[in-house]
Amino acid sequence: MTFQIQIKKTLFIAIVYLFAIIMQITAEGIACFKCYASQPGHEKTDLLCSQFDGSPRFQVHCPSSTLCRKRTIYSKYKTSIITTVERDCAPQKRTVPIYSDNKWQNKEEIVTSAYKEGCFIGEDRGAPAGPPEYCFCGHHLCNSSQSIEIINIYHIFLSITVLLFTTLL
């Protein structure tokens, strides 16, 4: 019986270790999906969100972000509402001028408090179909969701880990 408990504990530690390596967000940034909304007048045809399939060609490394962003835009066309989605890194980089060594230099910093994880409706600027919706999430490739709700896989994993840990003790 003690041998089985030892195997379970080893398996548990291995799972936690692997997850920590895979999901860790470091100072070097986060991996997000990036795609562009196809709107009239835009010439970009690469990485259109209408062709988004979650494949590696839509993945980007975001060295100046700790969050991924998904923006849902509502447009009115004749009598219908068209929904378009953009995915990208959260814009968190700020350039601050500093005076050092008798000269001005620009220092770049990441503003981690710029956004909170979750979704919110943007400012209403009078668009006929309403304001856009912004969703921010803080784990790798988390902005792939088609739905409004972003499921935080980290919290799910943490809950499973706690449950597994309590059953092993």
mmCIF file of C-alpha atoms in Angstrom, residues 16 75 110 147 151:
data_model
loop_
_atom_site.group_PDB
_atom_site.id
_atom_site.type_symbol
_atom_site.label_atom_id
_atom_site.label_comp_id
_atom_site.label_asym_id
_atom_site.label_seq_id
_atom_site.Cartn_x
_atom_site.Cartn_y
_atom_site.Cartn_z
ATOM 1 C CA VAL A 16 2.854 20.013 -10.934
ATOM 2 C CA SER A 75 -20.524 46.562 -36.717
ATOM 3 C CA ILE A 110 5.751 46.843 -18.769
ATOM 4 C CA SER A 147 -17.058 32.559 -26.151
ATOM 5 C CA ILE A 151 -11.955 29.935 -18.691
#
